[in-house]
mmCIF file of C-alpha atoms in Angstrom:
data_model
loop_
_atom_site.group_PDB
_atom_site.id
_atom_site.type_symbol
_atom_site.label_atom_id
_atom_site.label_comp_id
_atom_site.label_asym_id
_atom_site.label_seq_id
_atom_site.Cartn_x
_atom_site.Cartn_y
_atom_site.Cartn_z
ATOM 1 C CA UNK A 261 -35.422 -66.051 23.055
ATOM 2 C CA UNK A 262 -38.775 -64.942 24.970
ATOM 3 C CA UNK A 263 -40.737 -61.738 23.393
ATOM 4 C CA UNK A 264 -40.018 -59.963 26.170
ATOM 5 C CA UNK A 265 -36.328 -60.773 25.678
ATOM 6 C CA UNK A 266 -36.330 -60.140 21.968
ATOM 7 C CA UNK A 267 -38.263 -56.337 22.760
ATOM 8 C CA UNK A 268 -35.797 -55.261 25.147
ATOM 9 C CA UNK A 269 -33.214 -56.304 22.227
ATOM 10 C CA UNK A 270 -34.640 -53.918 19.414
ATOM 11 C CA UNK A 271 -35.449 -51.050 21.869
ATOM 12 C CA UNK A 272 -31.487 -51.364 23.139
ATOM 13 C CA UNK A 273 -30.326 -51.314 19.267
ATOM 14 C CA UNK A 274 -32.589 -48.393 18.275
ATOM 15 C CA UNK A 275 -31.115 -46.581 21.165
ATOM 16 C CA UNK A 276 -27.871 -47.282 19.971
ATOM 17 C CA UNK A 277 -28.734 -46.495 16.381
ATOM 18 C CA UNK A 278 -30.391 -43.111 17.334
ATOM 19 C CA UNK A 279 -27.029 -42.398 19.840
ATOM 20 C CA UNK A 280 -24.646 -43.047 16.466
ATOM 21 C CA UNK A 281 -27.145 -40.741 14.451
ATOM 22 C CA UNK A 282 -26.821 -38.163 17.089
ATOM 23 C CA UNK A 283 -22.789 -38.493 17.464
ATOM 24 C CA UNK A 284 -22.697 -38.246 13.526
ATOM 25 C CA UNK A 285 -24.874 -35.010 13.195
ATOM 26 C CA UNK A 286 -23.081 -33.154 16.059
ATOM 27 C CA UNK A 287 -19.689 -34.433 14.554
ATOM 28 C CA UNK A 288 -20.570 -32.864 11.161
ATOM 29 C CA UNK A 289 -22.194 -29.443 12.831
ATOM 30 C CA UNK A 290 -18.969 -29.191 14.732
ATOM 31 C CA UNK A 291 -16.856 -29.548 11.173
ATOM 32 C CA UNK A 292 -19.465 -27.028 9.451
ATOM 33 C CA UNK A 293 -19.083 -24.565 11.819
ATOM 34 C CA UNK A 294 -15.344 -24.806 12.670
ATOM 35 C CA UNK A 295 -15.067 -24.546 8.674
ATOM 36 C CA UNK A 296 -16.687 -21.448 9.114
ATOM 37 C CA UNK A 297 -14.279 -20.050 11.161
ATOM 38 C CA UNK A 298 -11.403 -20.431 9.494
ATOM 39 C CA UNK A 299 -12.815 -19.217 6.144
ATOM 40 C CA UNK A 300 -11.002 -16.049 4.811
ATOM 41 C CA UNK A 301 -13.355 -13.322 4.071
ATOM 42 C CA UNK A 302 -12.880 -10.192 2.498
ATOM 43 C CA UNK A 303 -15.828 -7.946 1.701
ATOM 44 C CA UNK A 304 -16.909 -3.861 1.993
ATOM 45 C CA UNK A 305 -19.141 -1.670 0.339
ATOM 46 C CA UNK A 306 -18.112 1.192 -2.285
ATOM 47 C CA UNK A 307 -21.172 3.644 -2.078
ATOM 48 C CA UNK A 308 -23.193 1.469 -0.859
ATOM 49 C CA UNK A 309 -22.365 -1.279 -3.445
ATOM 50 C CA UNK A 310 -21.049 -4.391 -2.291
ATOM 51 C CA UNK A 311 -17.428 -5.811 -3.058
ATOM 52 C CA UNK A 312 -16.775 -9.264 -2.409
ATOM 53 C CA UNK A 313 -13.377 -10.468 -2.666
ATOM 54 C CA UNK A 314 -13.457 -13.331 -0.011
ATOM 55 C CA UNK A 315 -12.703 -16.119 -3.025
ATOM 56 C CA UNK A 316 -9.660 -13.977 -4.498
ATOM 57 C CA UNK A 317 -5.967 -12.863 -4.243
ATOM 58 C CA UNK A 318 -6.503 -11.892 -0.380
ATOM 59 C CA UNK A 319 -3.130 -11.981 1.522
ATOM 60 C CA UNK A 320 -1.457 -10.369 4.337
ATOM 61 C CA UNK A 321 2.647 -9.282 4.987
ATOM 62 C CA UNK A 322 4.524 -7.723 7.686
ATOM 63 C CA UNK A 323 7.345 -5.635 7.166
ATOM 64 C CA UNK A 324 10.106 -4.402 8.700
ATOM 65 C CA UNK A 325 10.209 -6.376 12.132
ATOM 66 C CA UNK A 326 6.960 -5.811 11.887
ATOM 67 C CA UNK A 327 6.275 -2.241 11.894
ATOM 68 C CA UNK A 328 4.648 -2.404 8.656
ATOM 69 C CA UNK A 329 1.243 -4.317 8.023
ATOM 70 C CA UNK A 330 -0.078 -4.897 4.787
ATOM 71 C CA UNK A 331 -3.148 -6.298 3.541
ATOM 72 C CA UNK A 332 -4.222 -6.753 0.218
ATOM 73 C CA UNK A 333 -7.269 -8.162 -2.286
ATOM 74 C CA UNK A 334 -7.026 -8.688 -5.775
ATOM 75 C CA UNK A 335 -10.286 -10.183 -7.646
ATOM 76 C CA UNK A 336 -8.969 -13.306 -9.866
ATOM 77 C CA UNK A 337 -9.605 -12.061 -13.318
ATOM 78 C CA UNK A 338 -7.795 -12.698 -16.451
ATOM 79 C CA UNK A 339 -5.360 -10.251 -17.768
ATOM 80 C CA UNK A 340 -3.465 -6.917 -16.290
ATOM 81 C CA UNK A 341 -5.197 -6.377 -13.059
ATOM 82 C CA UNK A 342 -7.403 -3.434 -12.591
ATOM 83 C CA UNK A 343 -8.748 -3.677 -9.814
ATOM 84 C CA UNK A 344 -7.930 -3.544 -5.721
ATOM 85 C CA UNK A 345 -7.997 -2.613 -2.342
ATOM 86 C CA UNK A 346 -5.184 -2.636 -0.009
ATOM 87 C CA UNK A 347 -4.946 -1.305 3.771
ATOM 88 C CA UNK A 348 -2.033 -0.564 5.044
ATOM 89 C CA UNK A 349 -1.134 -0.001 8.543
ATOM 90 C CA UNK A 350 2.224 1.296 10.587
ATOM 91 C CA UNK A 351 5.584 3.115 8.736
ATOM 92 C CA UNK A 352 8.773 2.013 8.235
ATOM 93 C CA UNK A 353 10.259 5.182 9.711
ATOM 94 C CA UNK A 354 7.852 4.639 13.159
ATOM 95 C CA UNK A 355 9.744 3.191 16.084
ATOM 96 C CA UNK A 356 6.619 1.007 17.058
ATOM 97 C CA UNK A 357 5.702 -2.120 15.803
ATOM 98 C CA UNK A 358 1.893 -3.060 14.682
ATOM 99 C CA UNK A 359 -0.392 -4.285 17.354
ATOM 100 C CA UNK A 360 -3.850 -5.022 17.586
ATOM 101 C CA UNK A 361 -5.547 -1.325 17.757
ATOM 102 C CA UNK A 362 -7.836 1.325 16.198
ATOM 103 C CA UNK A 363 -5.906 3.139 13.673
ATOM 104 C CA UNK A 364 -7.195 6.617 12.447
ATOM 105 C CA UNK A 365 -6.202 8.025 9.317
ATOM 106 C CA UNK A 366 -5.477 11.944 8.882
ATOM 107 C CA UNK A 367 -6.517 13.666 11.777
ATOM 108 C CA UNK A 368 -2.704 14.724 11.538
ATOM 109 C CA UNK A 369 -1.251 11.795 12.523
ATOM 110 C CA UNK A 370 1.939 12.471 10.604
ATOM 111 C CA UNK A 371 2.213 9.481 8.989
ATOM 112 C CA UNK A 372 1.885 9.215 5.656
ATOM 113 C CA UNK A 373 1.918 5.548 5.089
ATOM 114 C CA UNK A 374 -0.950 4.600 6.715
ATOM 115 C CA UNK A 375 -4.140 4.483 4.487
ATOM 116 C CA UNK A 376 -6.816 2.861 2.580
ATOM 117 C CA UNK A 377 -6.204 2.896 -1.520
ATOM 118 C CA UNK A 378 -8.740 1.496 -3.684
ATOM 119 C CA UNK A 379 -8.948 1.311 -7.550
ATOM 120 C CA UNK A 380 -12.171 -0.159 -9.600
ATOM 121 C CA UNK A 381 -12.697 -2.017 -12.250
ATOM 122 C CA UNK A 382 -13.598 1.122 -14.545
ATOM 123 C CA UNK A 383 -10.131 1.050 -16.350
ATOM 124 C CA UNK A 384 -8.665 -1.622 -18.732
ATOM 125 C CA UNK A 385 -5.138 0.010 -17.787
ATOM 126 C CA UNK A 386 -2.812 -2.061 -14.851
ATOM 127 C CA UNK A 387 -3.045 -0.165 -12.126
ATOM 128 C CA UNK A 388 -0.054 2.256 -11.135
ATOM 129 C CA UNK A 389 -0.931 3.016 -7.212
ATOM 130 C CA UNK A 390 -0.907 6.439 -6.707
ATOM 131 C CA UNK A 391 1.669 7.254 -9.249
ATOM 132 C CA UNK A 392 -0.574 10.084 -10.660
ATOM 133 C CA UNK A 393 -3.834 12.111 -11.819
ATOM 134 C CA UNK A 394 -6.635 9.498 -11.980
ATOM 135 C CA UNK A 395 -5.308 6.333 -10.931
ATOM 136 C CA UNK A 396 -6.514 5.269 -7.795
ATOM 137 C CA UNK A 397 -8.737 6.269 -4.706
ATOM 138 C CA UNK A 398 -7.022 6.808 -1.713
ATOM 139 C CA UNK A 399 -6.924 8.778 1.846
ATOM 140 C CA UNK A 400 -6.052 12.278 2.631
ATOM 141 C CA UNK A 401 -3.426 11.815 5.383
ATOM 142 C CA UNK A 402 -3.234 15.295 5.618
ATOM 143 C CA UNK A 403 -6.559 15.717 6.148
ATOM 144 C CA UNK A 404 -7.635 17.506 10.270
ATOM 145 C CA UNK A 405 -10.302 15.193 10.681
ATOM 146 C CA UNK A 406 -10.621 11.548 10.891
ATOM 147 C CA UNK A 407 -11.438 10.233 7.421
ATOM 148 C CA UNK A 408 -10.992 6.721 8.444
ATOM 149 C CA UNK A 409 -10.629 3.829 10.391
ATOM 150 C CA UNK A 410 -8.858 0.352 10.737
ATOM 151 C CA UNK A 411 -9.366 -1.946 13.577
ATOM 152 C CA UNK A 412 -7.002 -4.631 13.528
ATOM 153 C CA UNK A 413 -8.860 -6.769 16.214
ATOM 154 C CA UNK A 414 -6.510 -10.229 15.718
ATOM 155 C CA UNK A 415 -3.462 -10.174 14.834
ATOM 156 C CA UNK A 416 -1.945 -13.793 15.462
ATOM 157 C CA UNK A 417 2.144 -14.131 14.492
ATOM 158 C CA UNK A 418 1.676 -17.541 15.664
ATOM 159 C CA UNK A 419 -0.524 -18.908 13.992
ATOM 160 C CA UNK A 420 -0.387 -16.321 10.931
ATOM 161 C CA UNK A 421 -3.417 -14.497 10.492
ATOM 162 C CA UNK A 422 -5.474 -11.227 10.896
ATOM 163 C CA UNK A 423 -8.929 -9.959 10.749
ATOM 164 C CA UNK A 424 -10.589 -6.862 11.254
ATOM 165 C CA UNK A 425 -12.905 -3.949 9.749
ATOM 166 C CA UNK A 426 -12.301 -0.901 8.273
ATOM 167 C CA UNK A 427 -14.180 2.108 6.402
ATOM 168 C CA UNK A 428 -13.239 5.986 5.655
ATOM 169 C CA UNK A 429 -13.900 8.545 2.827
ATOM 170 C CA UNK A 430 -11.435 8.114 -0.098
ATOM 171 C CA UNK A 431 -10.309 10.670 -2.782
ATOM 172 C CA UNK A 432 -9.039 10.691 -6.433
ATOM 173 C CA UNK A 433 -7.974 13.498 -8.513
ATOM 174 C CA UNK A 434 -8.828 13.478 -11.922
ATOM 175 C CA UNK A 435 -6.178 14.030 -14.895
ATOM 176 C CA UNK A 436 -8.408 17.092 -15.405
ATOM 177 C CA UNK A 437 -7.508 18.391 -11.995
ATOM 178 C CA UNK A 438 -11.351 17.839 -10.530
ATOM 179 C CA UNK A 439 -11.633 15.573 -7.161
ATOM 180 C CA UNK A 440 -14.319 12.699 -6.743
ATOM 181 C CA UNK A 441 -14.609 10.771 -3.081
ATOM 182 C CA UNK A 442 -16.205 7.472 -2.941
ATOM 183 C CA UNK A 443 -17.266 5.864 0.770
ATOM 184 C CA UNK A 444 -15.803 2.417 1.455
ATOM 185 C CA UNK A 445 -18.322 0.911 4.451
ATOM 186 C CA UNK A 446 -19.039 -2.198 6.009
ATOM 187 C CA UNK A 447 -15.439 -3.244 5.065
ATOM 188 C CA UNK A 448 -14.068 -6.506 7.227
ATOM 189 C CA UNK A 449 -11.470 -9.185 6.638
ATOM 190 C CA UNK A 450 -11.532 -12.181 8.381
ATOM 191 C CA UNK A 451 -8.699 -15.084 9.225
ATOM 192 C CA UNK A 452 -6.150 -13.816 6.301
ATOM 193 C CA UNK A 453 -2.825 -15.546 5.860
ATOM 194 C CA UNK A 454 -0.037 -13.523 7.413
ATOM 195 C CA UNK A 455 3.427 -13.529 5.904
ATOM 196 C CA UNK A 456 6.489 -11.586 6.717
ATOM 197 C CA UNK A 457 8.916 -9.716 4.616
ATOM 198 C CA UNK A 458 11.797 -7.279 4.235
ATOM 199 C CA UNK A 459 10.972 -3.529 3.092
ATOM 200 C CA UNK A 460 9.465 -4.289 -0.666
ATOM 201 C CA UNK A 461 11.046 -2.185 -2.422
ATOM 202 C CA UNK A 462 14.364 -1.747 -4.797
ATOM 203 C CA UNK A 463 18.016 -0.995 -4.410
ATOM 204 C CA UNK A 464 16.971 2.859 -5.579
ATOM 205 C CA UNK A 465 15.847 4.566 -2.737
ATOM 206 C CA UNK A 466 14.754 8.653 -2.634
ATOM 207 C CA UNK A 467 13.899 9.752 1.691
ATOM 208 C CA UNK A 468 13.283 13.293 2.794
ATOM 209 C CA UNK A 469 11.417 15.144 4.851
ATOM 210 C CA UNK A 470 8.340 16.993 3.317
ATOM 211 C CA UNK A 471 6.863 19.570 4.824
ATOM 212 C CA UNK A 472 7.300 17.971 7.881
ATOM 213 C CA UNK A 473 6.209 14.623 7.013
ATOM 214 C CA UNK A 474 8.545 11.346 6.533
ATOM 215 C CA UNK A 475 9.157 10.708 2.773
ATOM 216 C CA UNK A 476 10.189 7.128 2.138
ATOM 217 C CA UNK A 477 10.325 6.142 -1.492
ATOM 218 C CA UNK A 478 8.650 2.410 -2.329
ATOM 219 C CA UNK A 479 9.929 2.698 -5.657
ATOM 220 C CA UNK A 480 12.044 4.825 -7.834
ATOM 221 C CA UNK A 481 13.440 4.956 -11.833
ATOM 222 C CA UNK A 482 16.418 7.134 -12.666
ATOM 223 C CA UNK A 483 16.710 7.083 -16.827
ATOM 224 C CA UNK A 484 20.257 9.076 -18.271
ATOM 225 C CA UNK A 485 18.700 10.884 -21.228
ATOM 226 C CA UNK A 486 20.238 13.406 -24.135
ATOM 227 C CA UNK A 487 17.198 14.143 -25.516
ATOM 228 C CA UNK A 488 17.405 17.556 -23.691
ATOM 229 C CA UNK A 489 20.791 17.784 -22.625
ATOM 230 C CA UNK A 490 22.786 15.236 -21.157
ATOM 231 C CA UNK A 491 21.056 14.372 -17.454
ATOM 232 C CA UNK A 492 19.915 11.923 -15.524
ATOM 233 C CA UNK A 493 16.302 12.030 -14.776
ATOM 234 C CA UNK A 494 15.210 10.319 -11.468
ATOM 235 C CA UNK A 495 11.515 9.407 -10.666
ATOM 236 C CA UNK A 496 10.584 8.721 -7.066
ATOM 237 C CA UNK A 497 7.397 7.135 -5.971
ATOM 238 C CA UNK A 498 5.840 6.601 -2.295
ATOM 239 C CA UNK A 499 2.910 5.359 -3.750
ATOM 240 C CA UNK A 500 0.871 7.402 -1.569
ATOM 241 C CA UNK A 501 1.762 11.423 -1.249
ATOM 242 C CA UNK A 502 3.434 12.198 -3.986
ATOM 243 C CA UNK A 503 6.254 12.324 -6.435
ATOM 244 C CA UNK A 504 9.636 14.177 -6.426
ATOM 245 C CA UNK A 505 11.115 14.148 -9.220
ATOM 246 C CA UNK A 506 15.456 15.147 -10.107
ATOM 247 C CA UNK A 507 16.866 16.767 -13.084
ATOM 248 C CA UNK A 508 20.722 16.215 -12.562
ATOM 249 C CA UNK A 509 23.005 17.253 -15.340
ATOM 250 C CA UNK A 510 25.297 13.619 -15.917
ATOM 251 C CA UNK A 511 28.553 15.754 -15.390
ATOM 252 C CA UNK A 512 28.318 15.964 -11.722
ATOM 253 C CA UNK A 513 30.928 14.588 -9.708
ATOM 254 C CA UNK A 514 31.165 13.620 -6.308
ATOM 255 C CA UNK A 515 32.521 16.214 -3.733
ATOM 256 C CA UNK A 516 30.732 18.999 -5.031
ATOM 257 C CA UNK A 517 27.581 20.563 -4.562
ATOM 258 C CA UNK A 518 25.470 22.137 -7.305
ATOM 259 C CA UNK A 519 22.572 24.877 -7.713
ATOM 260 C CA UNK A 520 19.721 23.876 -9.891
ATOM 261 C CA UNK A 521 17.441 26.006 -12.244
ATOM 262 C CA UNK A 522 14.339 24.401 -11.677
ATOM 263 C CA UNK A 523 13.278 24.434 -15.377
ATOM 264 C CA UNK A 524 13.178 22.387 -18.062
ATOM 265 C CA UNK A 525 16.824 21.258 -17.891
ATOM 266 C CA UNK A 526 17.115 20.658 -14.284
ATOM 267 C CA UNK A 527 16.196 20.960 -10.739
ATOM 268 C CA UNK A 528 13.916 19.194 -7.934
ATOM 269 C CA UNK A 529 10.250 18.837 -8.422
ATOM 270 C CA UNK A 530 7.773 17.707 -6.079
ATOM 271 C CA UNK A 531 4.354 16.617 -7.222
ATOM 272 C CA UNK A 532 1.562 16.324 -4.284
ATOM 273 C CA UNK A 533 -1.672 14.143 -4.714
ATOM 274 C CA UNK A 534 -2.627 14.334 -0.843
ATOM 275 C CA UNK A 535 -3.154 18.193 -0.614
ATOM 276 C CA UNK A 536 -4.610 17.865 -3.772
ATOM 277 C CA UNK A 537 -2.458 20.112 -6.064
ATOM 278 C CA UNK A 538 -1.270 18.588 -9.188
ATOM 279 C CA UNK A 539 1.085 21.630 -10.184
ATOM 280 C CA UNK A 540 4.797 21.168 -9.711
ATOM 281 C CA UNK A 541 6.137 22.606 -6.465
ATOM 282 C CA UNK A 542 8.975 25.068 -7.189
ATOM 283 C CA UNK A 543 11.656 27.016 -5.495
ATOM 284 C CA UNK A 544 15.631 27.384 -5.020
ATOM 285 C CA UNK A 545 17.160 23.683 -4.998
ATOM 286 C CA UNK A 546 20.300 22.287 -5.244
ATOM 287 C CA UNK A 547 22.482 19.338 -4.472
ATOM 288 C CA UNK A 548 25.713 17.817 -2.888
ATOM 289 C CA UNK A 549 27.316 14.843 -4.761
ATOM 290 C CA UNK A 550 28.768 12.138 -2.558
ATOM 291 C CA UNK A 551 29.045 9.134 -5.034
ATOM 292 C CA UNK A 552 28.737 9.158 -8.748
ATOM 293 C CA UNK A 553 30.067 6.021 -10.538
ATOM 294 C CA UNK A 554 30.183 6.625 -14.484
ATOM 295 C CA UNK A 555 31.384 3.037 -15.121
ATOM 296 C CA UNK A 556 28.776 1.160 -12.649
ATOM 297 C CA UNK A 557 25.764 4.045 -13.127
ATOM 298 C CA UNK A 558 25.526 4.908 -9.488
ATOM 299 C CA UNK A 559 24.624 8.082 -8.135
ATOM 300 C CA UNK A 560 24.234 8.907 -4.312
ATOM 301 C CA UNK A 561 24.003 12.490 -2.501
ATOM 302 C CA UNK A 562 21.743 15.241 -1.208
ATOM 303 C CA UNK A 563 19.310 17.649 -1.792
ATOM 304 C CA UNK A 564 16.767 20.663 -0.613
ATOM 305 C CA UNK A 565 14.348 22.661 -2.396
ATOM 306 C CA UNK A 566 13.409 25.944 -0.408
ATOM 307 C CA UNK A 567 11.649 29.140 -1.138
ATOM 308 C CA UNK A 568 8.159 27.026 -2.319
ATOM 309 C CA UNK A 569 5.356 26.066 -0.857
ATOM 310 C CA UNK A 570 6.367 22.859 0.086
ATOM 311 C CA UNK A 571 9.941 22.534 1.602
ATOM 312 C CA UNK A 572 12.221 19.623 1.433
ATOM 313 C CA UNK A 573 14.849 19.023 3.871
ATOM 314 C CA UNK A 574 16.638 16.238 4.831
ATOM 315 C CA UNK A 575 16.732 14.615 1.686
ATOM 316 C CA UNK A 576 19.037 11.554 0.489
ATOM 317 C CA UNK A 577 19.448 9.368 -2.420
ATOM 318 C CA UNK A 578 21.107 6.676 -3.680
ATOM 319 C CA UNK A 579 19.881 5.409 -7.373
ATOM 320 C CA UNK A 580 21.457 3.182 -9.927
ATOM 321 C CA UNK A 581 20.920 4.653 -13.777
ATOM 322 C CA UNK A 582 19.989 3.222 -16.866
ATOM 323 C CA UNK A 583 21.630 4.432 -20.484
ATOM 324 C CA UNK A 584 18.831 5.739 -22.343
ATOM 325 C CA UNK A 585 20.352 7.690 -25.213
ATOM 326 C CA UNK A 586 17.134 9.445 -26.467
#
């Protein structure tokens, strides 16, 4: 082979060598960044102080055929968890299902379901939602004004995922009846994992209308007590405006309709975190029995509360009792 021969050789391989080094480095910039892009992020600021839960619990479910959006992050931590932030977007009593949108919370919107509920890390109890005084932050729904935002930018069925931002003004009120706000800012999720689901929540079920507003019940306890009497006590939750609350003496039967006192034997109480009052609403209530099994605990009907501050109409429920001879 001639030198000339032999130079035009090693030029041609460190072409080739330089041309596999190039392929290889845009091959692994291409991986980098497309890893980059499917990485699940989940981060915002509380006052100004950063929360990063990007590595956690971060998930996303829709409800209801979809006209309930839910999206959740728990930090992974050891023990009862005491700390999280969930968004959640659409109601299951709207007719529209969730789409990729602005959504503004209070304002007036009417529903109640929408919001932005946070809880720190300050407490070593689990945390209870807005079951009461002091346990997490959350929005005012009622509020005239805006107090915040959620702009689901991607919301991909197919594939199963959703990202977006979010920030507002959040309130608590303290068990000693004072209010605090914190500011959640800079909040965005990225390329979280979409699931679907039915309604989460149990057989017992407690709906009326409040004030005007949708009450749907996520969760509700009914105890039979004779600590005070012989009643059955039920405990509603929406995990978001408030609590009602029943006082039903066990001797109802079905057919019949009943007047309540509204004291400490019995009547309807209605607890409101979202106007911030933490006193019992009271007033004229009553109820009509349409179902009450002794032998399988069940207990179904109507009820109102009128005369108060906060009236209750349209109100069902249907609620299976535990024995708890007290």
């Amino acid at each position: 082979m001639s030198i000339s021969t032999m130079k035009q050789s090693i030029l041609k391989l460190k072409v080739l060598i330089i041309l596999i080094i190039a392929v290889g480095y845009t091959s692994c910039s291409s991986s980098d960044s497309s890893d980059d892009n499917t990485q699940t992020v989940f981060r915002f600021d509380v006052d100004g102080v950063t929360k990063d839960y990007s590595n956690d619990l971060v998930s996303a479910t829709l409800f209801n055929d979809g006209r309930e959006l839910s999206i959740s992050a728990i930090p992974l931590q050891s023990g009862p968890v005491t700390e999280f932030l969930r968004l959640k977007i659409g109601e299951v009593t709207s007719d529209n299902v969730v789409t990729e949108g602005l959504y503004t919370i209070g304002n007036s919107s009417g529903l109640i379901n929408e919001n932005i509920i946070y809880r720190g890390n300050t407490s070593s109890e689990p945390f209870i939602e807005l079951y009461g005084p002091g346990s997490a932050y959350a929005c005012d729904v009622l509020s005239n004004t805006i107090v915040a935002q959620i702009n689901l930018m991607d919301l991909d069925v197919t594939n199963r995922f959703v990202s977006g931002t979010f920030s507002g003004t959040l309130f608590q009120l303290e068990t000693n009846g004072s209010i605090t706000t914190i500011e959640i800012t800079n909040g965005v999720f990225t390329i979280v994992s979409l699931g679907t689901a039915d309604k989460d929540i149990d057989d017992n079920s407690v709906n009326a209308t409040v004030s005007g507003l949708d009450y749907v019940s996520n969760s509700a306890v009914a105890l039979r007590s004779q600590s005070n009497g012989d009643h059955i006590r039920v405990t509603a939750f929406d995990h978001n405006f408030g609590r009602i609350i029943m006082v039903i003496p066990t001797s109802v039967t079905a057919g019949n309709s009943y007047a309540l006192n509204n004291d400490n034997t019995d009547g309807v109480f209605f607890f409101n975190f979202l106007t911030r009052l933490p006193d019992e609403v009271l007033g004229s209530s009553g109820i009509t029995i349409t179902q009450h099994d002794t032998d399988l605990n069940i207990i179904e009907g109507s009820f109102y509360v009128e005369n108060a501050s906060t009236d209750i109409t349209n109100a069902v429920f249907s609620v299976s009792y535990q024995d708890n001879f007290d």
